[in-house]
mmCIF file of C-alpha atoms in Angstrom:
data_model
loop_
_atom_site.group_PDB
_atom_site.id
_atom_site.type_symbol
_atom_site.label_atom_id
_atom_site.label_comp_id
_atom_site.label_asym_id
_atom_site.label_seq_id
_atom_site.Cartn_x
_atom_site.Cartn_y
_atom_site.Cartn_z
ATOM 1 C CA MET A 1 0.137 -0.295 0.002
ATOM 2 C CA LYS A 2 0.920 3.701 -0.874
ATOM 3 C CA THR A 3 -0.180 6.436 1.419
ATOM 4 C CA LEU A 4 0.394 9.763 1.811
ATOM 5 C CA VAL A 5 0.444 12.045 4.801
ATOM 6 C CA ILE A 6 -0.909 15.904 4.065
ATOM 7 C CA GLY A 7 0.637 18.131 6.578
ATOM 8 C CA THR A 8 3.469 19.572 8.070
ATOM 9 C CA GLY A 9 2.979 18.940 12.065
ATOM 10 C CA GLY A 10 4.082 16.980 14.601
ATOM 11 C CA ARG A 11 0.405 14.907 14.327
ATOM 12 C CA GLU A 12 1.906 14.069 10.589
ATOM 13 C CA HIS A 13 4.958 13.030 11.682
ATOM 14 C CA ALA A 14 3.388 10.124 14.473
ATOM 15 C CA LEU A 15 0.873 9.467 11.732
ATOM 16 C CA ALA A 16 3.674 9.078 9.097
ATOM 17 C CA LEU A 17 5.523 6.737 11.674
ATOM 18 C CA SER A 18 3.347 4.727 12.445
ATOM 19 C CA LEU A 19 2.615 3.980 8.148
ATOM 20 C CA SER A 20 6.803 3.366 8.008
ATOM 21 C CA ARG A 21 6.822 0.714 11.104
ATOM 22 C CA ASP A 22 3.236 -1.049 9.241
ATOM 23 C CA PRO A 23 4.118 -4.361 7.170
ATOM 24 C CA HIS A 24 1.163 -3.414 5.269
ATOM 25 C CA VAL A 25 2.757 -0.290 3.556
ATOM 26 C CA THR A 26 4.724 -0.331 0.567
ATOM 27 C CA GLU A 27 5.930 3.648 0.947
ATOM 28 C CA VAL A 28 5.106 6.552 3.008
ATOM 29 C CA HIS A 29 5.065 10.193 1.108
ATOM 30 C CA ALA A 30 4.512 13.769 3.025
ATOM 31 C CA ALA A 31 3.727 16.755 1.797
ATOM 32 C CA PRO A 32 4.761 18.777 2.659
ATOM 33 C CA GLY A 33 5.963 17.276 5.037
ATOM 34 C CA ASN A 34 8.899 19.150 7.894
ATOM 35 C CA PRO A 35 12.278 17.218 9.047
ATOM 36 C CA GLY A 36 11.700 14.933 11.047
ATOM 37 C CA ILE A 37 8.803 13.185 8.406
ATOM 38 C CA GLY A 38 11.375 13.097 5.826
ATOM 39 C CA ARG A 39 13.101 10.694 8.421
ATOM 40 C CA VAL A 40 10.162 8.386 7.425
ATOM 41 C CA ALA A 41 9.383 9.533 4.470
ATOM 42 C CA GLU A 42 9.925 11.372 1.013
ATOM 43 C CA LEU A 43 8.753 14.326 0.466
ATOM 44 C CA HIS A 44 6.910 16.861 -1.955
ATOM 45 C CA GLU A 45 5.939 19.957 -1.862
ATOM 46 C CA VAL A 46 2.188 20.899 -2.206
ATOM 47 C CA ASP A 47 -0.070 23.935 -0.775
ATOM 48 C CA PRO A 48 -2.051 21.165 1.922
ATOM 49 C CA LEU A 49 -4.952 23.713 1.222
ATOM 50 C CA ASP A 50 -5.181 22.945 -2.518
ATOM 51 C CA GLY A 51 -7.628 19.845 -2.519
ATOM 52 C CA ALA A 52 -6.205 19.917 -6.831
ATOM 53 C CA ALA A 53 -2.132 19.896 -6.087
ATOM 54 C CA VAL A 54 -3.158 17.344 -3.050
ATOM 55 C CA ALA A 55 -5.303 15.150 -5.238
ATOM 56 C CA SER A 56 -2.872 15.634 -8.107
ATOM 57 C CA LEU A 57 -0.096 15.073 -6.023
ATOM 58 C CA ALA A 58 -2.206 11.134 -5.360
ATOM 59 C CA SER A 59 -2.229 10.867 -8.297
ATOM 60 C CA SER A 60 1.086 11.332 -10.160
ATOM 61 C CA LEU A 61 1.936 8.571 -7.390
ATOM 62 C CA GLY A 62 0.315 5.946 -7.487
ATOM 63 C CA ILE A 63 -0.940 6.217 -3.834
ATOM 64 C CA ASP A 64 -3.972 4.264 -2.907
ATOM 65 C CA LEU A 65 -4.114 5.957 0.561
ATOM 66 C CA VAL A 66 -4.014 10.110 1.700
ATOM 67 C CA VAL A 67 -3.930 10.615 5.051
ATOM 68 C CA VAL A 68 -4.820 14.345 5.736
ATOM 69 C CA GLY A 69 -3.860 15.685 9.265
ATOM 70 C CA PRO A 70 -4.544 18.910 9.827
ATOM 71 C CA GLU A 71 -8.205 20.644 10.557
ATOM 72 C CA ALA A 72 -8.013 23.372 8.204
ATOM 73 C CA PRO A 73 -7.063 21.578 4.822
ATOM 74 C CA LEU A 74 -9.895 19.298 6.020
ATOM 75 C CA VAL A 75 -12.523 22.206 6.105
ATOM 76 C CA ALA A 76 -11.554 23.424 2.942
ATOM 77 C CA GLY A 77 -12.241 20.671 1.526
ATOM 78 C CA VAL A 78 -9.049 18.720 0.304
ATOM 79 C CA ALA A 79 -11.140 15.042 1.608
ATOM 80 C CA ASP A 80 -13.575 15.487 -1.026
ATOM 81 C CA ALA A 81 -10.705 17.118 -4.273
ATOM 82 C CA VAL A 82 -9.371 13.492 -3.641
ATOM 83 C CA ARG A 83 -12.420 11.396 -3.668
ATOM 84 C CA GLU A 84 -13.598 12.932 -6.745
ATOM 85 C CA VAL A 85 -9.865 11.246 -8.163
ATOM 86 C CA GLY A 86 -11.299 7.822 -6.700
ATOM 87 C CA ILE A 87 -7.886 7.901 -4.556
ATOM 88 C CA ALA A 88 -8.850 6.124 -0.825
ATOM 89 C CA CYS A 89 -9.383 9.389 1.902
ATOM 90 C CA PHE A 90 -9.052 9.744 5.522
ATOM 91 C CA GLY A 91 -10.405 12.583 6.779
ATOM 92 C CA PRO A 92 -13.963 13.587 6.551
ATOM 93 C CA SER A 93 -15.738 16.010 3.659
ATOM 94 C CA ARG A 94 -15.667 19.622 4.418
ATOM 95 C CA GLU A 95 -19.514 19.671 5.093
ATOM 96 C CA ALA A 96 -18.861 16.665 8.186
ATOM 97 C CA ALA A 97 -15.846 18.634 8.819
ATOM 98 C CA ARG A 98 -17.779 21.465 10.535
ATOM 99 C CA LEU A 99 -18.343 20.001 13.230
ATOM 100 C CA GLU A 100 -14.634 21.368 14.018
ATOM 101 C CA GLY A 101 -14.755 23.819 11.568
ATOM 102 C CA SER A 102 -18.002 26.109 13.849
ATOM 103 C CA LYS A 103 -18.367 25.360 17.226
ATOM 104 C CA ALA A 104 -22.211 26.338 16.697
ATOM 105 C CA PHE A 105 -22.926 23.491 13.980
ATOM 106 C CA ALA A 106 -21.375 21.769 16.845
ATOM 107 C CA LYS A 107 -23.632 22.473 19.653
ATOM 108 C CA GLN A 108 -26.515 22.087 17.210
ATOM 109 C CA VAL A 109 -25.912 18.431 16.616
ATOM 110 C CA MET A 110 -25.182 17.450 19.927
ATOM 111 C CA ALA A 111 -28.490 19.346 20.245
ATOM 112 C CA ALA A 112 -30.390 17.466 17.935
ATOM 113 C CA ALA A 113 -28.921 13.982 18.589
ATOM 114 C CA GLU A 114 -28.695 14.331 22.305
ATOM 115 C CA VAL A 115 -25.924 14.156 23.609
ATOM 116 C CA PRO A 116 -24.338 15.647 26.595
ATOM 117 C CA THR A 117 -22.360 18.509 26.519
ATOM 118 C CA ALA A 118 -22.249 22.508 28.083
ATOM 119 C CA LEU A 119 -25.277 25.203 28.371
ATOM 120 C CA ALA A 120 -24.044 27.878 25.467
ATOM 121 C CA ARG A 121 -24.582 30.789 23.201
ATOM 122 C CA VAL A 122 -24.118 32.209 20.276
ATOM 123 C CA CYS A 123 -22.626 35.528 20.795
ATOM 124 C CA GLU A 124 -22.473 38.429 17.392
ATOM 125 C CA THR A 125 -22.819 41.171 19.402
ATOM 126 C CA PRO A 126 -20.871 42.934 22.232
ATOM 127 C CA ASP A 127 -24.419 43.126 24.355
ATOM 128 C CA GLN A 128 -25.289 39.293 23.849
ATOM 129 C CA VAL A 129 -21.364 38.774 25.264
ATOM 130 C CA ALA A 130 -21.818 40.735 28.004
ATOM 131 C CA GLU A 131 -26.028 38.563 28.464
ATOM 132 C CA ALA A 132 -23.776 35.458 28.255
ATOM 133 C CA LEU A 133 -21.579 36.439 30.221
ATOM 134 C CA ASP A 134 -23.375 37.351 32.770
ATOM 135 C CA ALA A 135 -25.303 33.947 32.561
ATOM 136 C CA PHE A 136 -22.459 32.006 32.783
ATOM 137 C CA GLY A 137 -20.711 34.365 35.644
ATOM 138 C CA PRO A 138 -17.180 33.162 36.100
ATOM 139 C CA PRO A 139 -14.566 31.005 34.953
ATOM 140 C CA TYR A 140 -15.939 32.344 31.756
ATOM 141 C CA VAL A 141 -15.398 29.906 29.359
ATOM 142 C CA VAL A 142 -15.142 31.776 25.863
ATOM 143 C CA LYS A 143 -14.340 29.911 22.324
ATOM 144 C CA ASP A 144 -14.138 31.424 19.254
ATOM 145 C CA ASP A 145 -16.194 29.517 16.638
ATOM 146 C CA ALA A 146 -13.953 28.824 13.206
ATOM 147 C CA LEU A 147 -10.559 27.342 13.864
ATOM 148 C CA ALA A 148 -7.792 28.992 15.650
ATOM 149 C CA ALA A 149 -5.091 25.939 15.767
ATOM 150 C CA GLY A 150 -6.146 24.964 19.221
ATOM 151 C CA LYS A 151 -5.670 28.395 21.202
ATOM 152 C CA GLY A 152 -9.383 29.526 19.957
ATOM 153 C CA VAL A 153 -10.990 29.145 23.839
ATOM 154 C CA VAL A 154 -10.063 30.971 26.692
ATOM 155 C CA VAL A 155 -11.452 29.502 30.339
ATOM 156 C CA THR A 156 -10.180 33.338 33.147
ATOM 157 C CA GLU A 157 -11.500 34.312 35.906
ATOM 158 C CA ASP A 158 -10.762 37.792 34.396
ATOM 159 C CA ARG A 159 -14.249 38.755 32.964
ATOM 160 C CA ALA A 160 -12.155 41.473 31.244
ATOM 161 C CA ALA A 161 -9.751 39.308 29.459
ATOM 162 C CA ALA A 162 -12.692 36.902 28.653
ATOM 163 C CA GLU A 163 -14.621 40.180 26.711
ATOM 164 C CA ALA A 164 -11.218 41.123 25.013
ATOM 165 C CA HIS A 165 -11.467 37.209 23.812
ATOM 166 C CA ALA A 166 -14.927 37.864 22.279
ATOM 167 C CA ALA A 167 -14.796 40.999 20.803
ATOM 168 C CA SER A 168 -11.371 39.669 19.123
ATOM 169 C CA CYS A 169 -13.734 37.192 17.221
ATOM 170 C CA ASP A 170 -16.417 37.441 15.138
ATOM 171 C CA ARG A 171 -18.530 35.071 16.674
ATOM 172 C CA VAL A 172 -17.645 32.735 19.846
ATOM 173 C CA VAL A 173 -19.702 30.623 21.826
ATOM 174 C CA ILE A 174 -19.213 31.415 25.370
ATOM 175 C CA GLU A 175 -20.222 28.139 27.590
ATOM 176 C CA GLU A 176 -20.738 27.745 31.718
ATOM 177 C CA PHE A 177 -17.570 26.280 33.013
ATOM 178 C CA LEU A 178 -17.759 22.456 33.755
ATOM 179 C CA ASP A 179 -15.890 21.063 36.545
ATOM 180 C CA GLY A 180 -13.405 18.130 36.330
ATOM 181 C CA PRO A 181 -10.251 16.204 34.395
ATOM 182 C CA GLU A 182 -10.688 16.586 31.519
ATOM 183 C CA VAL A 183 -10.028 13.170 28.896
ATOM 184 C CA SER A 184 -9.238 12.658 24.723
ATOM 185 C CA LEU A 185 -11.582 10.698 23.461
ATOM 186 C CA PHE A 186 -10.968 10.069 19.164
ATOM 187 C CA ALA A 187 -13.117 6.676 17.217
ATOM 188 C CA ILE A 188 -12.737 5.977 14.403
ATOM 189 C CA THR A 189 -15.727 5.519 11.719
ATOM 190 C CA ASP A 190 -16.446 4.600 7.968
ATOM 191 C CA GLY A 191 -19.965 6.751 9.028
ATOM 192 C CA GLN A 192 -21.485 4.061 10.144
ATOM 193 C CA THR A 193 -19.374 1.507 12.149
ATOM 194 C CA VAL A 194 -17.978 3.587 15.045
ATOM 195 C CA LEU A 195 -14.389 2.007 16.494
ATOM 196 C CA PRO A 196 -13.212 3.790 20.003
ATOM 197 C CA LEU A 197 -9.586 4.416 20.933
ATOM 198 C CA GLN A 198 -8.740 4.312 24.359
ATOM 199 C CA PRO A 199 -8.432 7.267 26.128
ATOM 200 C CA ALA A 200 -5.976 10.017 26.571
ATOM 201 C CA GLN A 201 -5.450 13.001 27.931
ATOM 202 C CA ASP A 202 -3.608 15.849 27.420
ATOM 203 C CA PHE A 203 -2.555 18.976 29.516
ATOM 204 C CA LYS A 204 -3.110 22.393 27.778
ATOM 205 C CA ARG A 205 -1.590 25.081 29.650
ATOM 206 C CA ALA A 206 1.282 26.487 28.602
ATOM 207 C CA TYR A 207 2.922 26.216 32.480
ATOM 208 C CA ASP A 208 3.859 23.147 35.812
ATOM 209 C CA GLY A 209 0.509 23.341 37.623
ATOM 210 C CA ASP A 210 -2.104 23.783 34.560
ATOM 211 C CA ASP A 211 -0.216 27.472 35.111
ATOM 212 C CA GLY A 212 -0.168 30.421 32.502
ATOM 213 C CA PRO A 213 -2.540 30.235 28.942
ATOM 214 C CA ASN A 214 -3.903 27.644 26.541
ATOM 215 C CA THR A 215 -1.108 26.406 24.137
ATOM 216 C CA GLY A 216 -2.425 23.338 21.677
ATOM 217 C CA GLY A 217 -1.441 20.953 24.003
ATOM 218 C CA MET A 218 2.006 20.414 25.798
ATOM 219 C CA GLY A 219 1.990 16.553 26.916
ATOM 220 C CA ALA A 220 0.286 13.479 26.696
ATOM 221 C CA TYR A 221 -0.238 10.215 28.172
ATOM 222 C CA SER A 222 -2.408 7.320 27.666
ATOM 223 C CA PRO A 223 -4.064 4.596 29.189
ATOM 224 C CA LEU A 224 -5.621 6.125 32.163
ATOM 225 C CA ASP A 225 -6.193 3.778 35.217
ATOM 226 C CA TRP A 226 -8.074 6.534 36.855
ATOM 227 C CA ALA A 227 -10.755 6.447 34.494
ATOM 228 C CA PRO A 228 -14.011 5.776 35.207
ATOM 229 C CA GLU A 229 -14.640 2.005 34.478
ATOM 230 C CA GLY A 230 -17.146 1.950 31.574
ATOM 231 C CA LEU A 231 -16.282 4.728 30.350
ATOM 232 C CA VAL A 232 -15.636 3.741 26.719
ATOM 233 C CA GLU A 233 -18.395 2.027 25.738
ATOM 234 C CA ASP A 234 -20.709 5.166 27.745
ATOM 235 C CA VAL A 235 -19.185 7.325 25.791
ATOM 236 C CA SER A 236 -19.505 5.482 22.576
ATOM 237 C CA ARG A 237 -23.467 4.716 23.698
ATOM 238 C CA ARG A 238 -23.992 8.780 24.557
ATOM 239 C CA VAL A 239 -22.055 10.250 22.229
ATOM 240 C CA LEU A 240 -19.903 9.237 19.462
ATOM 241 C CA ILE A 241 -22.572 6.871 17.963
ATOM 242 C CA PRO A 242 -25.185 9.158 17.917
ATOM 243 C CA THR A 243 -23.231 11.843 16.509
ATOM 244 C CA VAL A 244 -21.989 9.658 13.726
ATOM 245 C CA LYS A 245 -25.970 8.548 13.132
ATOM 246 C CA GLU A 246 -26.594 12.149 12.887
ATOM 247 C CA MET A 247 -23.710 13.453 10.033
ATOM 248 C CA ALA A 248 -25.801 10.503 8.669
ATOM 249 C CA ALA A 249 -29.498 11.284 9.065
ATOM 250 C CA ARG A 250 -28.153 15.684 7.757
ATOM 251 C CA GLY A 251 -26.830 13.970 4.784
ATOM 252 C CA THR A 252 -22.725 14.763 5.209
ATOM 253 C CA PRO A 253 -21.921 11.712 6.747
ATOM 254 C CA PHE A 254 -18.927 11.690 9.208
ATOM 255 C CA SER A 255 -15.937 9.526 8.070
ATOM 256 C CA GLY A 256 -11.845 9.839 9.629
ATOM 257 C CA LEU A 257 -11.638 10.235 12.976
ATOM 258 C CA LEU A 258 -14.493 12.157 15.260
ATOM 259 C CA TYR A 259 -11.690 13.724 18.330
ATOM 260 C CA ALA A 260 -14.701 14.214 21.998
ATOM 261 C CA GLY A 261 -13.149 16.950 23.985
ATOM 262 C CA LEU A 262 -14.568 14.878 27.441
ATOM 263 C CA ALA A 263 -15.274 16.271 31.187
ATOM 264 C CA LEU A 264 -15.713 14.234 33.486
ATOM 265 C CA THR A 265 -18.162 16.630 35.428
ATOM 266 C CA SER A 266 -19.607 16.196 38.919
ATOM 267 C CA ARG A 267 -22.538 15.718 36.490
ATOM 268 C CA GLY A 268 -21.620 13.386 34.851
ATOM 269 C CA VAL A 269 -19.707 12.769 31.166
ATOM 270 C CA ARG A 270 -19.912 16.458 28.914
ATOM 271 C CA VAL A 271 -18.346 16.901 25.546
ATOM 272 C CA VAL A 272 -16.343 20.432 25.923
ATOM 273 C CA GLU A 273 -15.874 20.444 21.604
ATOM 274 C CA PHE A 274 -15.682 18.272 18.958
ATOM 275 C CA ASN A 275 -12.808 17.804 16.156
ATOM 276 C CA ALA A 276 -12.199 16.287 12.568
ATOM 277 C CA ARG A 277 -8.718 15.055 12.978
ATOM 278 C CA PHE A 278 -6.379 13.611 15.711
ATOM 279 C CA GLY A 279 -5.345 15.088 17.878
ATOM 280 C CA ASP A 280 -1.999 16.507 19.940
ATOM 281 C CA PRO A 281 -0.457 15.863 21.260
ATOM 282 C CA GLU A 282 -2.517 12.284 22.188
ATOM 283 C CA THR A 283 -2.047 10.854 19.145
ATOM 284 C CA GLN A 284 1.670 10.962 19.389
ATOM 285 C CA ALA A 285 0.657 8.814 23.056
ATOM 286 C CA LEU A 286 -1.901 6.495 21.906
ATOM 287 C CA LEU A 287 -0.113 5.509 18.336
ATOM 288 C CA ALA A 288 2.564 4.465 20.069
ATOM 289 C CA LEU A 289 1.145 2.183 22.299
ATOM 290 C CA LEU A 290 -1.065 0.780 19.227
ATOM 291 C CA GLU A 291 -0.326 -2.754 18.191
ATOM 292 C CA THR A 292 -3.321 -2.717 15.471
ATOM 293 C CA PRO A 293 -2.244 -2.399 11.454
ATOM 294 C CA ILE A 294 -2.704 1.839 11.268
ATOM 295 C CA SER A 295 -3.355 0.864 7.728
ATOM 296 C CA ALA A 296 -6.155 -1.442 8.473
ATOM 297 C CA LEU A 297 -8.139 1.461 11.255
ATOM 298 C CA LEU A 298 -7.041 4.183 7.836
ATOM 299 C CA MET A 299 -8.445 2.352 4.504
ATOM 300 C CA GLY A 300 -11.340 0.669 6.993
ATOM 301 C CA ALA A 301 -12.670 3.445 7.462
ATOM 302 C CA ALA A 302 -11.803 5.148 3.867
ATOM 303 C CA GLN A 303 -13.785 2.362 1.725
ATOM 304 C CA GLY A 304 -16.480 2.203 4.511
ATOM 305 C CA ASN A 305 -15.544 -1.598 5.532
ATOM 306 C CA LEU A 306 -13.909 -0.644 8.643
ATOM 307 C CA GLY A 307 -16.456 -3.357 10.131
ATOM 308 C CA GLU A 308 -14.635 -5.846 8.817
ATOM 309 C CA VAL A 309 -11.147 -4.410 10.976
ATOM 310 C CA GLY A 310 -12.539 -5.523 14.046
ATOM 311 C CA LEU A 311 -11.511 -2.926 17.728
ATOM 312 C CA PRO A 312 -7.751 -1.795 17.430
ATOM 313 C CA GLN A 313 -5.376 -4.317 19.987
ATOM 314 C CA TRP A 314 -3.368 -1.996 22.387
ATOM 315 C CA ARG A 315 -0.082 -2.868 23.658
ATOM 316 C CA ASP A 316 0.580 -3.249 27.153
ATOM 317 C CA GLY A 317 2.355 -1.154 29.527
ATOM 318 C CA ALA A 318 1.555 3.122 29.309
ATOM 319 C CA ALA A 319 2.825 6.263 26.690
ATOM 320 C CA LEU A 320 3.896 9.550 27.898
ATOM 321 C CA THR A 321 4.444 12.190 25.506
ATOM 322 C CA VAL A 322 5.835 15.732 26.918
ATOM 323 C CA VAL A 323 5.601 18.867 24.150
ATOM 324 C CA VAL A 324 8.949 20.591 23.647
ATOM 325 C CA ALA A 325 8.512 24.126 22.958
ATOM 326 C CA ALA A 326 9.789 27.269 22.037
ATOM 327 C CA GLU A 327 10.616 30.725 24.232
ATOM 328 C CA ASN A 328 7.427 32.932 24.165
ATOM 329 C CA TYR A 329 5.400 30.334 23.396
ATOM 330 C CA PRO A 330 2.611 30.802 22.847
ATOM 331 C CA GLU A 331 2.679 33.917 23.211
ATOM 332 C CA SER A 332 4.960 35.267 19.877
ATOM 333 C CA PRO A 333 7.408 32.234 19.612
ATOM 334 C CA ALA A 334 11.507 32.395 18.416
ATOM 335 C CA LYS A 335 11.978 30.510 15.189
ATOM 336 C CA GLY A 336 15.406 29.648 13.931
ATOM 337 C CA ASP A 337 17.360 28.222 16.932
ATOM 338 C CA VAL A 338 19.282 25.456 16.523
ATOM 339 C CA ILE A 339 17.241 22.480 17.891
ATOM 340 C CA GLU A 340 20.344 19.657 19.098
ATOM 341 C CA GLY A 341 20.472 16.219 21.089
ATOM 342 C CA ILE A 342 17.450 14.561 19.356
ATOM 343 C CA ASP A 343 19.164 11.660 18.230
ATOM 344 C CA GLU A 344 21.247 11.291 21.943
ATOM 345 C CA ALA A 345 17.815 11.393 23.056
ATOM 346 C CA GLU A 346 16.389 8.276 20.727
ATOM 347 C CA GLN A 347 19.094 6.030 22.374
ATOM 348 C CA ILE A 348 17.000 6.041 25.202
ATOM 349 C CA GLU A 349 14.822 2.785 25.231
ATOM 350 C CA GLY A 350 11.300 2.826 24.217
ATOM 351 C CA VAL A 351 11.718 6.712 23.154
ATOM 352 C CA ASP A 352 10.767 8.359 19.616
ATOM 353 C CA VAL A 353 11.241 12.053 19.355
ATOM 354 C CA ILE A 354 8.399 13.699 17.010
ATOM 355 C CA GLN A 355 9.474 16.593 15.190
ATOM 356 C CA ALA A 356 7.040 19.830 14.217
ATOM 357 C CA GLY A 357 7.428 22.804 13.870
ATOM 358 C CA THR A 358 10.539 22.734 12.746
ATOM 359 C CA ALA A 359 12.618 23.115 9.528
ATOM 360 C CA GLU A 360 16.377 23.161 8.980
ATOM 361 C CA ASP A 361 18.262 26.897 7.453
ATOM 362 C CA ALA A 362 20.306 28.133 5.404
ATOM 363 C CA ASP A 363 23.640 25.673 6.337
ATOM 364 C CA GLY A 364 21.532 22.399 6.984
ATOM 365 C CA ARG A 365 20.989 22.407 11.089
ATOM 366 C CA LEU A 366 17.618 21.406 12.274
ATOM 367 C CA VAL A 367 16.331 24.987 14.324
ATOM 368 C CA THR A 368 12.744 26.162 15.239
ATOM 369 C CA ALA A 369 10.257 26.971 12.929
ATOM 370 C CA GLY A 370 6.489 26.774 15.383
ATOM 371 C CA GLY A 371 5.896 27.062 18.847
ATOM 372 C CA ARG A 372 5.629 23.743 19.296
ATOM 373 C CA VAL A 373 8.700 21.692 18.142
ATOM 374 C CA LEU A 374 9.021 18.846 19.516
ATOM 375 C CA ALA A 375 6.759 16.158 21.039
ATOM 376 C CA VAL A 376 9.106 14.010 23.111
ATOM 377 C CA THR A 377 7.873 10.197 23.254
ATOM 378 C CA ALA A 378 8.577 7.355 25.422
ATOM 379 C CA VAL A 379 6.385 4.123 26.406
ATOM 380 C CA GLY A 380 7.364 1.447 29.064
ATOM 381 C CA ASP A 381 6.187 -1.123 30.993
ATOM 382 C CA SER A 382 4.521 0.661 33.212
ATOM 383 C CA LEU A 383 3.526 4.956 33.301
ATOM 384 C CA GLY A 384 6.441 5.967 35.737
ATOM 385 C CA GLN A 385 8.907 4.006 33.775
ATOM 386 C CA ALA A 386 7.301 5.801 30.717
ATOM 387 C CA ARG A 387 7.528 9.141 32.170
ATOM 388 C CA GLU A 388 11.068 8.033 33.249
ATOM 389 C CA ARG A 389 11.777 7.347 29.609
ATOM 390 C CA ALA A 390 11.066 10.585 28.414
ATOM 391 C CA TYR A 391 12.139 13.122 30.881
ATOM 392 C CA ALA A 392 15.223 11.258 29.915
ATOM 393 C CA GLY A 393 14.859 11.967 26.460
ATOM 394 C CA VAL A 394 14.012 15.535 27.157
ATOM 395 C CA GLU A 395 17.429 16.768 29.029
ATOM 396 C CA ARG A 396 18.895 15.535 25.694
ATOM 397 C CA ILE A 397 17.745 18.138 24.037
ATOM 398 C CA SER A 398 19.256 21.320 23.193
ATOM 399 C CA ILE A 399 17.644 24.888 22.018
ATOM 400 C CA ARG A 400 18.003 28.193 23.854
ATOM 401 C CA GLY A 401 15.482 29.498 25.551
ATOM 402 C CA ALA A 402 13.098 25.965 25.100
ATOM 403 C CA HIS A 403 10.331 25.015 27.663
ATOM 404 C CA HIS A 404 9.099 22.783 28.794
ATOM 405 C CA ARG A 405 5.965 21.179 31.484
ATOM 406 C CA SER A 406 7.616 18.504 33.965
ATOM 407 C CA ASP A 407 4.587 17.284 36.042
ATOM 408 C CA ILE A 408 2.854 15.539 32.563
ATOM 409 C CA ALA A 409 0.988 12.325 34.264
ATOM 410 C CA LEU A 410 2.753 13.331 37.437
ATOM 411 C CA ALA A 411 -0.397 13.386 39.878
ATOM 412 C CA ALA A 412 -1.571 10.390 37.832
ATOM 413 C CA GLU A 413 1.657 8.399 38.777
ATOM 414 C CA ARG A 414 1.658 9.652 42.420
ATOM 415 C CA GLY A 415 -2.470 8.310 42.259
ATOM 416 C CA GLY A 416 -3.721 12.050 42.503
ATOM 417 C CA ILE A 417 -5.752 12.407 40.254
ATOM 418 C CA THR A 418 -10.112 12.145 41.799
ATOM 419 C CA LEU A 419 -13.099 11.858 40.119
#
C-alpha cells in the first residue's frame, strides 16, 4: 500500500512514523512534511490547502490512501478533492468537518443527537457577549466559533480578558464552565461503524500546575488507569454513535477521526468539543501503543468497510509525550534557534522524538520553526517508566530558551487524580 500524509506537524510525523512501521505499507510519502517526517517518508512540495494540487500529487504517485492530518485542509475540502479522483482518503468531507470548523454547528448537532454538553450561547455582538457572561458567571469560557489552531479558547476568572477575547473574534460560543478532569477519546469511523481508541489525557496550559495561557497541548499520556469503568462504552453509546448517526441523517456522513474532548463532571460526562482529526499531542502517545496495523484502520474508514477490521488492539504498558516548546510560546514563539540532541534522546529505550515546528536553515542545521517544536514520546511497562524515559529524552534536547512542563501525568503516577 502506498500512502500520502498531508501536513507539516507533530501529528503528521507520528502518523508517518506509524505507517512506516506498518508491514502492509510499502511506501510513505508526505506533503509538505517537515525534516522529521523526511526521515521516514519521501517529501513533496504542495499547498496542503489546495485540494486539486493534493489530488494531482496523489494521482501522479499512484497513492492508494491519502491521510489528511490537520483541520484546515479538511475544512477546505481537500478530502473531497482526493475522493473525486478515485483515491481513498482518510478524513471527513468539507461539510462534515464543520463539526470542528464551527463550534456553533457542533452545538446544533449535539442538541439534535441529545449528546450531553455544556450549556452555551452563540454571540455576535458585545451586548450578547455581556449577557452570556452575566448568565454563566466565572470562570468564563469563551470559544472562537472558527478554527484557531487549538488556541481559540479562553477560560478565565477575568471578565475583561473574556470580553477582550470575544471582541477579537467574529463570532464566539460562550459556555458554562465544566468541572472535573478532562479526557480525550478518539474514534475512527467510516460513517456507520464507530471504533473507539483508548482514552488519553492532554495538558493545555503552558506551565506546571495548569498555570499560564491555553496552548495547543503541552503533553499527553495513555492509558488512564483512573478513568471510570465503562467510560469508553458509555461515551460510545451516548456521544460518538449518536453524533455519527446524526451526521448521516443530515446527508453529510462523517468518516475519519472523530475526537471528543470530554469533561468528567460532578453531573456526569459532558462533551467539551469535537475535533475532526487526530489530536496533537495525544496522537503521539496513542500511536506508540497501537498494535493493530494503522493502515487497516485508516483504509477501513476510507473505504467504508471498518466493520471488518475489529476493535483496535493495544500493547501493554503506557506511553507519555512531553512537548518541548520554543521560547515565548504561545505568545510570540522564537524561530531559527538550533535544535540539538534528538539522536541522543532516541538512543533511550522506548523513545521517539516527534518533530512539529522544525525546519532546516541555509547551513542544513535543524532549527525551530514553530511554537511547539518537539514531542518527546516514550513507552514503558508502566506510566512511571514511560515518564522517566520521556523526561530523560527531554534532558538530552538542547534549544535556546525552550521550555516544557515537568508535571505531565505526575498526578496520575502518584494516584492523585480524583473524580
